[in-house]
Coordinates of C-alpha atoms and ligand atoms in Angstrom, one line a residue:
M19 CA -1.1 1.2 21.6
N20 CA -2.3 4.2 19.6
E21 CA -5.5 4.3 17.6
I22 CA -3.9 3.6 14.2
Q23 CA -2.0 0.6 15.6
E24 CA -5.2 -0.7 17.1
L25 CA -6.9 -0.4 13.7
Y26 CA -4.1 -2.2 12.0
Q27 CA -4.2 -5.0 14.5
Q28 CA -7.9 -5.4 13.9
L29 CA -7.4 -5.6 10.2
I30 CA -4.8 -8.3 10.7
I31 CA -7.1 -10.3 13.0
D32 CA -10.0 -9.8 10.6
H33 CA -8.1 -10.9 7.5
G34 CA -6.3 -13.7 9.4
C35 CA -9.6 -15.2 10.7
N36 CA -11.7 -14.5 7.6
P37 CA -9.3 -14.5 4.7
R38 CA -10.6 -12.8 1.5
N39 CA -10.3 -14.6 -1.8
F40 CA -9.7 -17.9 0.0
G41 CA -10.1 -21.1 -2.1
C42 CA -8.9 -22.4 -5.5
L43 CA -9.5 -20.7 -8.8
E44 CA -10.5 -22.7 -11.9
P45 CA -9.3 -22.3 -14.5
A46 CA -6.1 -20.5 -13.3
D47 CA -3.5 -19.1 -15.6
C48 CA -0.9 -19.8 -13.1
I49 CA -0.5 -21.7 -9.8
E50 CA 2.4 -21.3 -7.5
E51 CA 3.2 -22.8 -4.1
G52 CA 5.2 -21.2 -1.3
Y53 CA 6.5 -22.5 2.1
N54 CA 8.0 -20.7 5.0
P55 CA 10.0 -23.4 7.0
L56 CA 10.7 -21.0 9.8
C57 CA 7.1 -21.0 10.8
G58 CA 5.5 -23.8 8.8
D59 CA 3.2 -21.5 6.7
R60 CA 2.1 -22.9 3.4
I61 CA 0.3 -21.1 0.6
K62 CA -0.9 -22.0 -2.9
L63 CA -1.6 -19.0 -5.0
Y64 CA -3.9 -18.9 -8.1
L65 CA -3.8 -16.1 -10.6
Q66 CA -5.8 -15.2 -13.7
W67 CA -4.6 -12.6 -16.3
S68 CA -6.8 -10.3 -18.3
A69 CA -4.9 -11.1 -21.5
A70 CA -2.6 -13.9 -22.6
A71 CA 1.1 -13.2 -22.3
D72 CA 0.8 -9.5 -23.0
S73 CA 2.6 -6.7 -21.3
A74 CA -0.7 -4.9 -21.0
S75 CA -2.2 -7.8 -19.1
V76 CA -3.3 -7.3 -15.5
I77 CA -4.2 -9.6 -12.7
S78 CA -7.9 -10.1 -13.1
A79 CA -8.3 -12.7 -10.3
A80 CA -6.2 -13.9 -7.4
R81 CA -7.1 -16.5 -4.9
F82 CA -5.2 -18.6 -2.4
E83 CA -5.3 -21.7 -0.2
G84 CA -3.1 -22.5 2.6
C85 CA -2.5 -22.8 6.3
G86 CA -0.3 -21.0 8.7
C87 CA -0.1 -18.3 11.3
A88 CA -2.5 -15.3 11.4
I89 CA 0.1 -13.0 9.9
S90 CA 0.8 -15.2 6.9
M91 CA -2.9 -15.7 6.2
A92 CA -3.7 -12.0 6.7
S93 CA -0.9 -11.0 4.5
A94 CA -2.0 -13.3 1.7
S95 CA -5.6 -12.1 2.0
L96 CA -4.5 -8.4 1.9
M97 CA -2.2 -9.2 -1.0
T98 CA -4.9 -10.8 -3.2
E99 CA -7.0 -7.6 -2.7
A100 CA -4.0 -5.2 -3.3
I101 CA -2.7 -6.8 -6.5
M102 CA -6.1 -6.8 -8.4
N103 CA -5.8 -5.0 -11.8
L104 CA -2.0 -4.6 -11.5
N105 CA 0.4 -5.6 -14.3
K106 CA 3.5 -7.5 -13.5
L107 CA 5.7 -4.5 -13.1
Q108 CA 3.2 -2.8 -10.8
A109 CA 2.9 -5.9 -8.7
E110 CA 6.6 -6.1 -8.4
A111 CA 6.9 -2.5 -7.5
L112 CA 4.2 -2.9 -4.8
F113 CA 6.1 -5.9 -3.3
H114 CA 9.3 -3.8 -3.1
Q115 CA 7.5 -1.0 -1.3
F116 CA 5.9 -3.5 1.1
H117 CA 9.2 -5.2 1.7
D118 CA 10.9 -1.9 2.4
L119 CA 8.2 -1.1 4.9
L120 CA 8.7 -4.4 6.7
I121 CA 12.4 -4.0 7.0
G122 CA 12.1 -0.5 8.2
K123 CA 13.5 1.2 5.1
Q124 CA 10.4 3.3 4.6
E125 CA 9.1 5.4 7.4
E126 CA 5.4 5.0 7.7
H127 CA 3.3 8.2 7.4
Q128 CA 6.3 10.2 6.3
D129 CA 5.3 10.0 2.7
G130 CA 1.6 10.3 1.9
H131 CA 2.2 8.8 -1.5
L132 CA 3.5 5.6 0.1
D133 CA 0.4 5.3 2.2
M134 CA -1.8 5.7 -0.8
Q135 CA 0.1 2.9 -2.6
L136 CA 0.2 0.5 0.2
G137 CA -3.2 1.1 1.5
K138 CA -4.4 -1.6 3.8
L139 CA -1.0 -3.3 3.5
M140 CA 0.2 -0.7 6.0
A141 CA -1.6 -2.8 8.6
L142 CA 1.4 -5.2 8.5
S143 CA 3.9 -2.4 9.2
G144 CA 4.1 -3.5 12.9
V145 CA 5.8 -6.7 11.8
K146 CA 9.1 -4.8 11.4
A147 CA 9.4 -4.9 15.2
F148 CA 9.5 -8.7 15.0
P149 CA 12.1 -9.7 12.4
M150 CA 11.3 -13.4 12.8
R151 CA 7.8 -12.7 11.4
I152 CA 8.9 -10.9 8.3
K153 CA 9.0 -14.2 6.4
C154 CA 5.4 -14.9 7.5
A155 CA 4.3 -11.5 6.1
T156 CA 6.2 -11.9 2.8
L157 CA 5.5 -15.5 2.0
A158 CA 2.5 -14.7 -0.2
W159 CA 4.5 -12.0 -1.9
H160 CA 7.5 -14.2 -2.6
T161 CA 5.1 -16.8 -4.0
L162 CA 3.6 -14.1 -6.2
I163 CA 7.0 -13.0 -7.5
S164 CA 8.0 -16.5 -8.5
A165 CA 4.6 -16.9 -10.1
I166 CA 5.0 -13.9 -12.3
S167 CA 8.7 -14.2 -13.0
P168 CA 9.6 -15.5 -16.5
R169 CA 10.8 -19.1 -16.3
R170 CA 12.9 -21.2 -18.6
N171 CA 11.4 -24.3 -20.0
Ligands
ZN63 ZN1 4.0 -17.6 10.1

């Protein structure tokens, strides 16, 4: 294992054991639940927006509750930090970059810009070697996407 992989692994263990932004958020503008049946991971995501239903609105607070494997918890923890102050389009774009990284569509370190965007999320890049765990790493993100997608009443 090289130095950077070791660093990534420590980040995952750290966030998996001591998740950031863990707990409920009251009042929350939106609450969404997600479940990964392949592993049994569960998450409940709470979001607050800086402005009501405005395209200029950004995520002003994000917290989560849940239980599951270390990867799912670490990913949710890292996500709540990464999506702060992003608007819906930026959050979606970040998810797509992260997803591309996990499925091996983006080569890590080939593009410095990608690294800048993903930041600590790069710690989960090792998951691409374990396809069964991709759903663990993306659970929080899929929950986020359904939380921010417009829904029909
Ligand atoms: Zn899992």
